[in-house]
mmCIF file of C-alpha atoms in Angstrom:
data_model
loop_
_atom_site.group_PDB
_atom_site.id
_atom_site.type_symbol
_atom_site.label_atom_id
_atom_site.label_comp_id
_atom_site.label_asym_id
_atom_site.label_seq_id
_atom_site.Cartn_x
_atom_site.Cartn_y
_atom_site.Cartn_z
ATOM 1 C CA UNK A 1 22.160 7.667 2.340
ATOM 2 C CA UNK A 2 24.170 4.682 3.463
ATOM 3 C CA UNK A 3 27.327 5.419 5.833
ATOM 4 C CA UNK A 4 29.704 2.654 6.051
ATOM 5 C CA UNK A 5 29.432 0.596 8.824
ATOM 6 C CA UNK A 6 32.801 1.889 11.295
ATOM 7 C CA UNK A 7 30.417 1.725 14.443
ATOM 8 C CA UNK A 8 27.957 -0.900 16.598
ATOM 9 C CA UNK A 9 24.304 -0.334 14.865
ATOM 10 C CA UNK A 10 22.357 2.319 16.224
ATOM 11 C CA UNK A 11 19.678 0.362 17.131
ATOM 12 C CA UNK A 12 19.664 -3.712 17.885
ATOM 13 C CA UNK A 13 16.799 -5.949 17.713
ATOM 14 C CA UNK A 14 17.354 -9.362 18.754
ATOM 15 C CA UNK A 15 14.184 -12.093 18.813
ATOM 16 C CA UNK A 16 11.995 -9.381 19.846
ATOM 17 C CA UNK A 17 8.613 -10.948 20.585
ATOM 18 C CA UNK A 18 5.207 -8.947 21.135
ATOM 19 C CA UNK A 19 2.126 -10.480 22.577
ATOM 20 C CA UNK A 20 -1.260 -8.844 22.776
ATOM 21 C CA UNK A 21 -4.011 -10.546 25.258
ATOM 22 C CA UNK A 22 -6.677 -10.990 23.737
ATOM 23 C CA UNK A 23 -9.025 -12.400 26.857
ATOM 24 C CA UNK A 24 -7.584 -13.742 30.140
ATOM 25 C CA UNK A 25 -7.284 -17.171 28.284
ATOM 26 C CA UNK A 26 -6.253 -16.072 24.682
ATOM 27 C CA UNK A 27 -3.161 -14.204 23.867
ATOM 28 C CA UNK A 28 -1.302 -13.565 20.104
ATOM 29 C CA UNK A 29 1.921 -13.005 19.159
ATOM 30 C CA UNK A 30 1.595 -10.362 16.738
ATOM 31 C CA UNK A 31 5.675 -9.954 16.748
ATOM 32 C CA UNK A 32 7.326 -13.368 16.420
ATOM 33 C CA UNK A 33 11.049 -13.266 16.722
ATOM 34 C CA UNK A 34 12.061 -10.120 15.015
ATOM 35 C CA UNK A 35 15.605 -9.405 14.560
ATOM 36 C CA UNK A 36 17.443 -6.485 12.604
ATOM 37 C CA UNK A 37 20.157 -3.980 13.084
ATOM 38 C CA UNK A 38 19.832 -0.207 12.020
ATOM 39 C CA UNK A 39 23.241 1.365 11.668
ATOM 40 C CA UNK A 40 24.107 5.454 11.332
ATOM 41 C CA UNK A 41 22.646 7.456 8.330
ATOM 42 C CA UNK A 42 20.942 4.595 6.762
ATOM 43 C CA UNK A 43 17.590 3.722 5.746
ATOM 44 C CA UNK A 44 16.335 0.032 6.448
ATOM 45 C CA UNK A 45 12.534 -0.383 4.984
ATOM 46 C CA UNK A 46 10.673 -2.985 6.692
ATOM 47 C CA UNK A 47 7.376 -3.982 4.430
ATOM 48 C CA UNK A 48 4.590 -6.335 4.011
ATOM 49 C CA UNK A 49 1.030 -6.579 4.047
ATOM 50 C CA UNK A 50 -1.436 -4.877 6.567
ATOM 51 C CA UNK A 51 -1.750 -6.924 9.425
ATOM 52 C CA UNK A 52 2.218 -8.810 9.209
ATOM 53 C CA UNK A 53 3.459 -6.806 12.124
ATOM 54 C CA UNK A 54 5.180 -3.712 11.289
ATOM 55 C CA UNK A 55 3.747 -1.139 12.843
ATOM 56 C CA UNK A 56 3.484 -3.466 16.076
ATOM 57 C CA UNK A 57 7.474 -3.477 15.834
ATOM 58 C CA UNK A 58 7.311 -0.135 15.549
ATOM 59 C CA UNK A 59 5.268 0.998 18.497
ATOM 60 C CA UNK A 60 7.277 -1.966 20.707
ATOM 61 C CA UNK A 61 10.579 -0.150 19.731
ATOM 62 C CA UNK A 62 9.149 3.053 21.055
ATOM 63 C CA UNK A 63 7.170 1.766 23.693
ATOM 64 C CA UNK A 64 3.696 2.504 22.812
ATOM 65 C CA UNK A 65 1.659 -0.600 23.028
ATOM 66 C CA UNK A 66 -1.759 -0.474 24.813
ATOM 67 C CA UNK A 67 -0.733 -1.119 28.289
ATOM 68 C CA UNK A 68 -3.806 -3.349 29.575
ATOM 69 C CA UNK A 69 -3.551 -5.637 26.246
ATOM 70 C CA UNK A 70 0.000 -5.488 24.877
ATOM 71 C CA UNK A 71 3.356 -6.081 26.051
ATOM 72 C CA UNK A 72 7.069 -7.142 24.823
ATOM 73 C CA UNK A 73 6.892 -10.448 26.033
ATOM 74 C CA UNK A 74 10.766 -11.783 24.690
ATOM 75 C CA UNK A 75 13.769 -10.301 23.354
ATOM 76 C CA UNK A 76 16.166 -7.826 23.321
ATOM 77 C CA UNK A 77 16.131 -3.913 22.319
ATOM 78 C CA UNK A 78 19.313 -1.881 22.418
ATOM 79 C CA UNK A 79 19.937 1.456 21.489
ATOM 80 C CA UNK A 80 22.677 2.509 21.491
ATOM 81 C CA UNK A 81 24.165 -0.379 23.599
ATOM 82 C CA UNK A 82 21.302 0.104 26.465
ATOM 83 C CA UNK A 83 18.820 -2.098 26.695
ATOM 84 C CA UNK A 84 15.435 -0.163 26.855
ATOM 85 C CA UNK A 85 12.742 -3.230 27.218
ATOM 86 C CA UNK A 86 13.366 -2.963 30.741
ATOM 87 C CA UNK A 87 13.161 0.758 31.351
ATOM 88 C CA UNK A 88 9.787 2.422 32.811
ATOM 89 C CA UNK A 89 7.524 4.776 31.296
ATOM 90 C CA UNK A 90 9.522 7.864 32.634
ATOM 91 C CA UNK A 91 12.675 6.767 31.168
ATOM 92 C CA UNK A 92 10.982 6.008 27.940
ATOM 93 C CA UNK A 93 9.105 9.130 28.057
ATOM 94 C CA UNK A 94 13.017 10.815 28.118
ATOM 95 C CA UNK A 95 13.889 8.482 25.068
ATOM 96 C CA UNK A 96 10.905 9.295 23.191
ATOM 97 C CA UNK A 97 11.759 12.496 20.693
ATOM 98 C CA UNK A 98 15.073 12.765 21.843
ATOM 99 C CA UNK A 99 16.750 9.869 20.358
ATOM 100 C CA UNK A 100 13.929 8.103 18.788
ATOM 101 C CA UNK A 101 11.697 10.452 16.576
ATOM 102 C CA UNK A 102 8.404 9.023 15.261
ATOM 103 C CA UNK A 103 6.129 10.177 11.990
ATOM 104 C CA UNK A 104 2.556 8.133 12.380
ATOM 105 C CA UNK A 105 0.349 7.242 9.364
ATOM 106 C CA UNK A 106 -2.254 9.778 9.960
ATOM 107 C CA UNK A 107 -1.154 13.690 10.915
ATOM 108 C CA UNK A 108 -4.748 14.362 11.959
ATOM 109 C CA UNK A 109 -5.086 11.840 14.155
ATOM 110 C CA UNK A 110 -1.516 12.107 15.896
ATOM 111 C CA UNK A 111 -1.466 15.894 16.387
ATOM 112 C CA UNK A 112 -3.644 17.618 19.102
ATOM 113 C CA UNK A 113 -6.755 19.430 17.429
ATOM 114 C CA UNK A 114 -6.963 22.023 20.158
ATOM 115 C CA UNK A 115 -3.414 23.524 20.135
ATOM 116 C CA UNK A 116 -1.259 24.949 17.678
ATOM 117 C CA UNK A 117 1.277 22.781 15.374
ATOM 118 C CA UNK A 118 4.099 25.462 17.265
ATOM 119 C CA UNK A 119 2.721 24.787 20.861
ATOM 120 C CA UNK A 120 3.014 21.115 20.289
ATOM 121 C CA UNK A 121 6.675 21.379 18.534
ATOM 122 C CA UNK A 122 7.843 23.710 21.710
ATOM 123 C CA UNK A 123 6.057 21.585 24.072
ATOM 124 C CA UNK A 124 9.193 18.736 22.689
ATOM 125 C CA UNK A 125 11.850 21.541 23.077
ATOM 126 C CA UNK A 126 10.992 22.338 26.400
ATOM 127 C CA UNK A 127 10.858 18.769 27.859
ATOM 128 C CA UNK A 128 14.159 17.725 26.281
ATOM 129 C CA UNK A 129 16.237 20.885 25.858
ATOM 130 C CA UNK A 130 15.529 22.867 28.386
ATOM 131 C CA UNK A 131 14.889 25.804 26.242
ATOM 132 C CA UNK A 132 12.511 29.017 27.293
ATOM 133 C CA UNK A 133 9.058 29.047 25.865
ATOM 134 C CA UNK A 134 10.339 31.936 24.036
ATOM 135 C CA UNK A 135 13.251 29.883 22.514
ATOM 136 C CA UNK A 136 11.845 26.985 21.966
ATOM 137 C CA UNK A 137 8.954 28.935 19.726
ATOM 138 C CA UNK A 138 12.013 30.134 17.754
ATOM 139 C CA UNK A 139 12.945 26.321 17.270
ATOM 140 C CA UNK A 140 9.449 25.600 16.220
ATOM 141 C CA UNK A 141 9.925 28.315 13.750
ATOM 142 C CA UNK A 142 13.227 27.281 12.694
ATOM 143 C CA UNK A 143 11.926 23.744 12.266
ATOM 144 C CA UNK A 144 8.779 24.056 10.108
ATOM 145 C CA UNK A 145 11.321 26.389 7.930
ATOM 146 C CA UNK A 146 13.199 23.422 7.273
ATOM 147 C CA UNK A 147 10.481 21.217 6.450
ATOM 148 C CA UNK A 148 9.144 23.441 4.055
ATOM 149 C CA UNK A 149 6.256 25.230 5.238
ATOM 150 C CA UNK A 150 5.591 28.228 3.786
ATOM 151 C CA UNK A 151 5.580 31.684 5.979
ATOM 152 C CA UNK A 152 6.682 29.859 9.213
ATOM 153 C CA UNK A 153 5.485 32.427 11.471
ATOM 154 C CA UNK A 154 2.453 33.161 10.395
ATOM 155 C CA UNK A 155 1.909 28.819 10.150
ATOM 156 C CA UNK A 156 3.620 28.191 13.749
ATOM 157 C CA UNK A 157 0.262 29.624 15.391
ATOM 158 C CA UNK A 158 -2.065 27.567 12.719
ATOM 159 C CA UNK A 159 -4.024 24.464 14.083
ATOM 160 C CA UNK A 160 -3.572 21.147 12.725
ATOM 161 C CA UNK A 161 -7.419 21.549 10.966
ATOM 162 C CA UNK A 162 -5.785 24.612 9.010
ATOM 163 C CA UNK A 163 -3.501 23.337 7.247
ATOM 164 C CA UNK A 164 -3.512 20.975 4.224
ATOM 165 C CA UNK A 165 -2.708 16.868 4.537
ATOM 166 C CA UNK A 166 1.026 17.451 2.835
ATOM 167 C CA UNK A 167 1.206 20.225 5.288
ATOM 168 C CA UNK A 168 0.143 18.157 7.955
ATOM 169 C CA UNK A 169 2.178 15.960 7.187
ATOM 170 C CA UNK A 170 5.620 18.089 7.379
ATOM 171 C CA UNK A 171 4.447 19.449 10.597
ATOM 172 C CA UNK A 172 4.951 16.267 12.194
ATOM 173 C CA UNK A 173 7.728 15.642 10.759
ATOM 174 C CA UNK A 174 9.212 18.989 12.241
ATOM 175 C CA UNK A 175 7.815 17.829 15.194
ATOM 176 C CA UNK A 176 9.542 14.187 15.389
ATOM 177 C CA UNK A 177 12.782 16.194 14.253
ATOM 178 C CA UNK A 178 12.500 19.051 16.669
ATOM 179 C CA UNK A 179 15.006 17.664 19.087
ATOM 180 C CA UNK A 180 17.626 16.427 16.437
ATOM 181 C CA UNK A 181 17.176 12.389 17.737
ATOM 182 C CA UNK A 182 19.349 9.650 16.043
ATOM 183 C CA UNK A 183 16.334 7.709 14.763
ATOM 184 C CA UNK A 184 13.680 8.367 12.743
ATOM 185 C CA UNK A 185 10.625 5.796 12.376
ATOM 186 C CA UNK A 186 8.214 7.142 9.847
ATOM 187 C CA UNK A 187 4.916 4.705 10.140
ATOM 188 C CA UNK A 188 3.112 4.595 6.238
ATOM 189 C CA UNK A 189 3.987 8.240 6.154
ATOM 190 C CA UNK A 190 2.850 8.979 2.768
ATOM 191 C CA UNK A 191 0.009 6.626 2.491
ATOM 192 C CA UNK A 192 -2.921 9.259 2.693
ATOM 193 C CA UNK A 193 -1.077 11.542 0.793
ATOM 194 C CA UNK A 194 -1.230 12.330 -3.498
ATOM 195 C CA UNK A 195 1.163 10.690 -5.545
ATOM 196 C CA UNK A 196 2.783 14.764 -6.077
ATOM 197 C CA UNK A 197 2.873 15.391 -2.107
ATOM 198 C CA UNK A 198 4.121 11.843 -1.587
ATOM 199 C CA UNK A 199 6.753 12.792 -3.440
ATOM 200 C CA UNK A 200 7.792 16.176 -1.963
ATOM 201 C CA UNK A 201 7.773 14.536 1.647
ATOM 202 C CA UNK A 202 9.953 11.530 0.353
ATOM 203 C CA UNK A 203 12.560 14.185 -1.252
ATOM 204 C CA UNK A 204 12.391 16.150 2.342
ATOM 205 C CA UNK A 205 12.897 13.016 4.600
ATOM 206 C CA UNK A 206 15.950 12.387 2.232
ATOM 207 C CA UNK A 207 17.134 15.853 2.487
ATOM 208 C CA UNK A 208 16.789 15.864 6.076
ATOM 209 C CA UNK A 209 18.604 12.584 6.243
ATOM 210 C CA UNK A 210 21.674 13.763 4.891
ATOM 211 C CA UNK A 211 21.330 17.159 6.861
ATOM 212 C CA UNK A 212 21.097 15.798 10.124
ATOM 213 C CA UNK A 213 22.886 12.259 9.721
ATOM 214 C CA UNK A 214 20.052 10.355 11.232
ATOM 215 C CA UNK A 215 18.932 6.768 10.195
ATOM 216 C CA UNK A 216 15.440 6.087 9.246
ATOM 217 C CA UNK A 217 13.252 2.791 9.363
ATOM 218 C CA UNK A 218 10.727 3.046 6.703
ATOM 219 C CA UNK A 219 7.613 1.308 7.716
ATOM 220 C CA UNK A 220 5.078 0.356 4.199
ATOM 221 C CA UNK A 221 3.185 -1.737 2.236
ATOM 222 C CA UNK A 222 4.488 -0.293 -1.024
ATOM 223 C CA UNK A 223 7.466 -1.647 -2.372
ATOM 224 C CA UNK A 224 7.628 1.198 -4.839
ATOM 225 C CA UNK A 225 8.470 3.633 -2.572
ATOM 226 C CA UNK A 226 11.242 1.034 -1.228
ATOM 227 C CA UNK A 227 12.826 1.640 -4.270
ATOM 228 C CA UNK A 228 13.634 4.818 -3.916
ATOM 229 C CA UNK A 229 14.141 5.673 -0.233
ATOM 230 C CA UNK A 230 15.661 2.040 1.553
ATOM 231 C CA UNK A 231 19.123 0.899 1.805
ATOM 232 C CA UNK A 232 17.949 -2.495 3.191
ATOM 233 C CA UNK A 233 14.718 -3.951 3.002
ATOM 234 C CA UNK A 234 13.038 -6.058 6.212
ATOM 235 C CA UNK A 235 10.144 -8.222 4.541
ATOM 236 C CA UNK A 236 7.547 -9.448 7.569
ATOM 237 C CA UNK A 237 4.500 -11.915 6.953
ATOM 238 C CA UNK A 238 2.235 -12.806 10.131
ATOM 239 C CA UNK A 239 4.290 -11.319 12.378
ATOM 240 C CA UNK A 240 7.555 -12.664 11.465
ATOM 241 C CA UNK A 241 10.951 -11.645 9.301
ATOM 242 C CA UNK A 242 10.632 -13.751 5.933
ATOM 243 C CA UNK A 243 13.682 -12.100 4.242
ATOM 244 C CA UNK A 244 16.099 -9.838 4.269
ATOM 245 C CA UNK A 245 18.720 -8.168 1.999
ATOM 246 C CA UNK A 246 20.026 -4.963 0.764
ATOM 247 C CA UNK A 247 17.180 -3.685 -1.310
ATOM 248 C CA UNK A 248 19.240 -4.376 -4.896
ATOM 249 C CA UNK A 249 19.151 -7.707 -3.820
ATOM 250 C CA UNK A 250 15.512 -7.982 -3.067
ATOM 251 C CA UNK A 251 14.375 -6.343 -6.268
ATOM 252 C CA UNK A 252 16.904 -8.212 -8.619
ATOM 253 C CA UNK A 253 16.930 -11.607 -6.901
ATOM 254 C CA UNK A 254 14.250 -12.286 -4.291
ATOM 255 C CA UNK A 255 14.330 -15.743 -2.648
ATOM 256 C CA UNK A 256 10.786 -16.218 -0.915
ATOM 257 C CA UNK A 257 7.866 -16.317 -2.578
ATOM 258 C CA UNK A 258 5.895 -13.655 -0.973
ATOM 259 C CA UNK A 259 8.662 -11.410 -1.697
ATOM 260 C CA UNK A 260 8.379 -11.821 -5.307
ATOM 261 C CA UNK A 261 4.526 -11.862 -5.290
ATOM 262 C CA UNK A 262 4.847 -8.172 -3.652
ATOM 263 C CA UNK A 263 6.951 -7.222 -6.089
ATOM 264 C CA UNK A 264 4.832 -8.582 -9.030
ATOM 265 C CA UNK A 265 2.063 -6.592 -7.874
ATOM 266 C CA UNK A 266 3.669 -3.535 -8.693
ATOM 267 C CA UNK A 267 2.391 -1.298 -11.549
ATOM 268 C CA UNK A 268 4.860 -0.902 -14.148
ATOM 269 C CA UNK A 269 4.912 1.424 -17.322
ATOM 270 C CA UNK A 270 4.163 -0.191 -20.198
ATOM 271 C CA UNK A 271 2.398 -3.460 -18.857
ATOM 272 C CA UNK A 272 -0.739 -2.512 -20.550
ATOM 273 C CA UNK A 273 1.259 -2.621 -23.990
ATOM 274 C CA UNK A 274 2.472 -6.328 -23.140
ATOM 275 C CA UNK A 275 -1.162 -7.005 -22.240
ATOM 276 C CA UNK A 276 -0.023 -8.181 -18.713
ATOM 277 C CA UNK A 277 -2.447 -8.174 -15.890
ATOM 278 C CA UNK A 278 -1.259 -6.972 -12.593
ATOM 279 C CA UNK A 279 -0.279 -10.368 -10.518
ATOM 280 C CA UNK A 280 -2.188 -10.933 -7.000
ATOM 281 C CA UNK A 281 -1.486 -13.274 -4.056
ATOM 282 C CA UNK A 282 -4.021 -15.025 -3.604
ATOM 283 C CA UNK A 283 -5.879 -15.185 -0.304
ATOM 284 C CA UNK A 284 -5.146 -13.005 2.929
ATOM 285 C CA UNK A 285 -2.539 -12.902 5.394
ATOM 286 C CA UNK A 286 -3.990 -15.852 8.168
ATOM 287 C CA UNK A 287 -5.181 -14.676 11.501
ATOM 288 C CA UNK A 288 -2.938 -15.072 14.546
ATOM 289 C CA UNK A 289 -5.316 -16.913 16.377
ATOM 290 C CA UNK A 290 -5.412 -19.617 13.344
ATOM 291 C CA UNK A 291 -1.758 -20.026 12.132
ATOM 292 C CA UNK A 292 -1.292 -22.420 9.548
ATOM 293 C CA UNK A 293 1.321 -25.300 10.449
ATOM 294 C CA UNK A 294 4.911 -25.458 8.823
ATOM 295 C CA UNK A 295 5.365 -22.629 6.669
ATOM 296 C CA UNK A 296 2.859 -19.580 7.430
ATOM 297 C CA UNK A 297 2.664 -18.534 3.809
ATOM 298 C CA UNK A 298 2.218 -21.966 2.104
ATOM 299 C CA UNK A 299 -1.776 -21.685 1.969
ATOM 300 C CA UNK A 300 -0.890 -18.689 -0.837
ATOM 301 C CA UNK A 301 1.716 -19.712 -2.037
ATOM 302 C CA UNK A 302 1.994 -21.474 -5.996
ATOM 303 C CA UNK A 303 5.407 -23.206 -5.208
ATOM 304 C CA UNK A 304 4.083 -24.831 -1.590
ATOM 305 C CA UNK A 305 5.174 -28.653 -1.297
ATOM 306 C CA UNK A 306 4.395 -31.243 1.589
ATOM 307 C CA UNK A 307 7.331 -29.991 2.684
ATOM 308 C CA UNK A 308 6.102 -26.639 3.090
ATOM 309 C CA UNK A 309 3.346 -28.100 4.913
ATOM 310 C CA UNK A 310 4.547 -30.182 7.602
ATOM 311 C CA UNK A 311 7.975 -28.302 8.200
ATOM 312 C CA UNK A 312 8.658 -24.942 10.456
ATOM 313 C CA UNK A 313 11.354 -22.705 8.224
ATOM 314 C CA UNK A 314 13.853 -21.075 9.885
ATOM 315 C CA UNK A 315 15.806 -18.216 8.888
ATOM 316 C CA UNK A 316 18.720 -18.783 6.849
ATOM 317 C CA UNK A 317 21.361 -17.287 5.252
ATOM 318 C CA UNK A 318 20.979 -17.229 1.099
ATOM 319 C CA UNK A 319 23.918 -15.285 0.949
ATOM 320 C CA UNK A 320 26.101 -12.486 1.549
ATOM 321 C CA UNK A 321 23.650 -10.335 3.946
ATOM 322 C CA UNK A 322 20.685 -12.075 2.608
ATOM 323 C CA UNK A 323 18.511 -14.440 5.080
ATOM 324 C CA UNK A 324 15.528 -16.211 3.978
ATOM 325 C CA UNK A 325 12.647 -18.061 5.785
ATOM 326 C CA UNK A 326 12.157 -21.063 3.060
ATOM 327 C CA UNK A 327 12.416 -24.180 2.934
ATOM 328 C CA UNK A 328 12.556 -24.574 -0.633
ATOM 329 C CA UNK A 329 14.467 -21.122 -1.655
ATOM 330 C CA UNK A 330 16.825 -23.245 -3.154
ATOM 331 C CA UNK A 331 15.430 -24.694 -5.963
ATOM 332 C CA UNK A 332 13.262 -22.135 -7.032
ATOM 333 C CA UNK A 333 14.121 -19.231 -9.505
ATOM 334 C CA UNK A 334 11.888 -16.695 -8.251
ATOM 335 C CA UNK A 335 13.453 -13.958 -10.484
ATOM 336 C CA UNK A 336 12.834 -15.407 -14.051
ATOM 337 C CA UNK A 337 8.899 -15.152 -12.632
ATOM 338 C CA UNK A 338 9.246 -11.514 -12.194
ATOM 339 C CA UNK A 339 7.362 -8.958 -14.412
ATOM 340 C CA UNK A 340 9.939 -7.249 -16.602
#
């Protein structure tokens, strides 16, 4: 669900840069000058491969990094108009499921073995709302009805080991939704899950969506699922923003290389008949500690030049709401490449 844009973006990232220390002499920037807006009731995707940054935006957004080892070390994050890279752990702590709800990769390794998925929903409640124990189990109740779970009393006293993966799953979704917050970051939240599940807790996210008028950033690798959830589509490659657009735009006309390369590894039905083999990029995303100079992609990439070699791309515009990191997007017609 896209609203129209009639108010300042939810959420505001300007330049945000993340560095992790890796010894008292070594230190990475695993976010590089990140910028996006996130506006009310939409859904912006940000993708790439494992290790380009995303979830490291994520967790800087919601304050989560590893305190001895990672820190935002540039940039701006606003939500709502307040600037929260400056606020301390108590005033994040108030943020935290409130305005910013969070779904992590993993249910089994996010929710607390030892107590119940309804003591760990309440436990939300009662720090943000104020609400009885007694009321706030009623939420929890109310809130794993919504997501789907069958017999909600009976499962608001089951542990986290009792209940399926899908199940799992929607639990922590009830759990990141318990307090009704404005912002929904769901981290690879169907990656573990069966192709049939996958698609049950992409139909629920959407249903919730339009229920509660929230906006969600979509954090994968799988540019399938972009398709059907993302009004605009973030694409990150060692730890910086390579292109943006509305996700029409990416699909029917991408501009960087990478971007197309993700999208020709995509399955498609009937590629067997045309006898087409699945397209690869070759190589692996470079490690931060060994960058390659001018563009960071040009060691994989089929279209590199000199150029691409000895110059830093910046991002541009290549179009109405579409911004490219490039420095040959111009003359190359990425879309007549793409699998049909």
């Amino acid at each position: 669900m896209l609203l129209e844009k009639t108010a300042p973006p939810i959420l505001e990232v300007r330049d945000l840069q993340t560095t992790f220390s890796l010894t008292k002499s070594l230190s990475v920037r695993a976010v590089d000058g990140v910028s996006f807006d996130v506006n009310k009731g939409e859904t912006l995707a940000i993708v790439g491969e494992s290790g380009s940054g995303k979830s490291v935006t994520s967790l800087s957004i919601m304050g989560l990094l590893p305190k001895d080892t990672g820190r935002v070390s540039g940039g701006s994050i606003k939500l709502n108009g307040r600037e929260i890279t400056t606020l301390d752990d108590r005033a994040m702590r108030d943020i935290r499921g409130k305005q910013i709800g969070m779904i992590f990769q993993e249910p089994m390794t996010s929710l607390n073995p030892v107590h119940t998925v309804g003591q760990q929903i309440s436990e939300m409640v009662v720090r943000h709302e104020n609400l009885t124990k007694a009321k706030a189990r009623i939420r929890a109740i109310e809130m794993l009805h919504m997501v789907g779970i069958p017999e909600p009393k009976i499962g608001v006293d089951n542990y986290p080991h009792q209940l399926s993966g899908g199940m799992r799953q929607r639990a922590m979704i009830a759990m990141a939704l318990a307090c009704e917050p404005s912002i929904l970051i769901a981290d690879e939240p169907t990656t573990a899950l069966d192709v049939t599940v996958q698609a049950q807790i992409l139909e629920l996210m959407h249903n919730l969506q339009d229920k509660l008028g929230m906006a969600i950033i979509f954090i994968t690798h799988d540019l399938g699922v972009v398709a059907e959830v993302a009004d605009r589509v973030v694409v990150m490659y060692a730890s910086q923003v390579v292109e943006t657009a509305r996700v029409n735009d990416i699909f029917e006309q991408p501009r960087m290389p990478y971007t197309a390369g993700l999208i020709n590894s995509i399955p498609r039905l009937g590629s067997s008949v045309n006898k087409k083999r699945l397209e690869a990029i070759p190589g692996n995303v470079p490690s931060l500690t060994n960058l390659p100079g001018g563009c960071r992609f040009h060691p994989r990439c089929g279209f590199s030049k000199d150029i691409c070699r000895s110059s830093v791309p910046t991002l541009q515009a290549a179009g109405a709401n579409h911004m490219i990191r490039c420095t040959r997007w111009s003359d190359l017609n990425l879309n007549g490449g793409l699998n049909s």
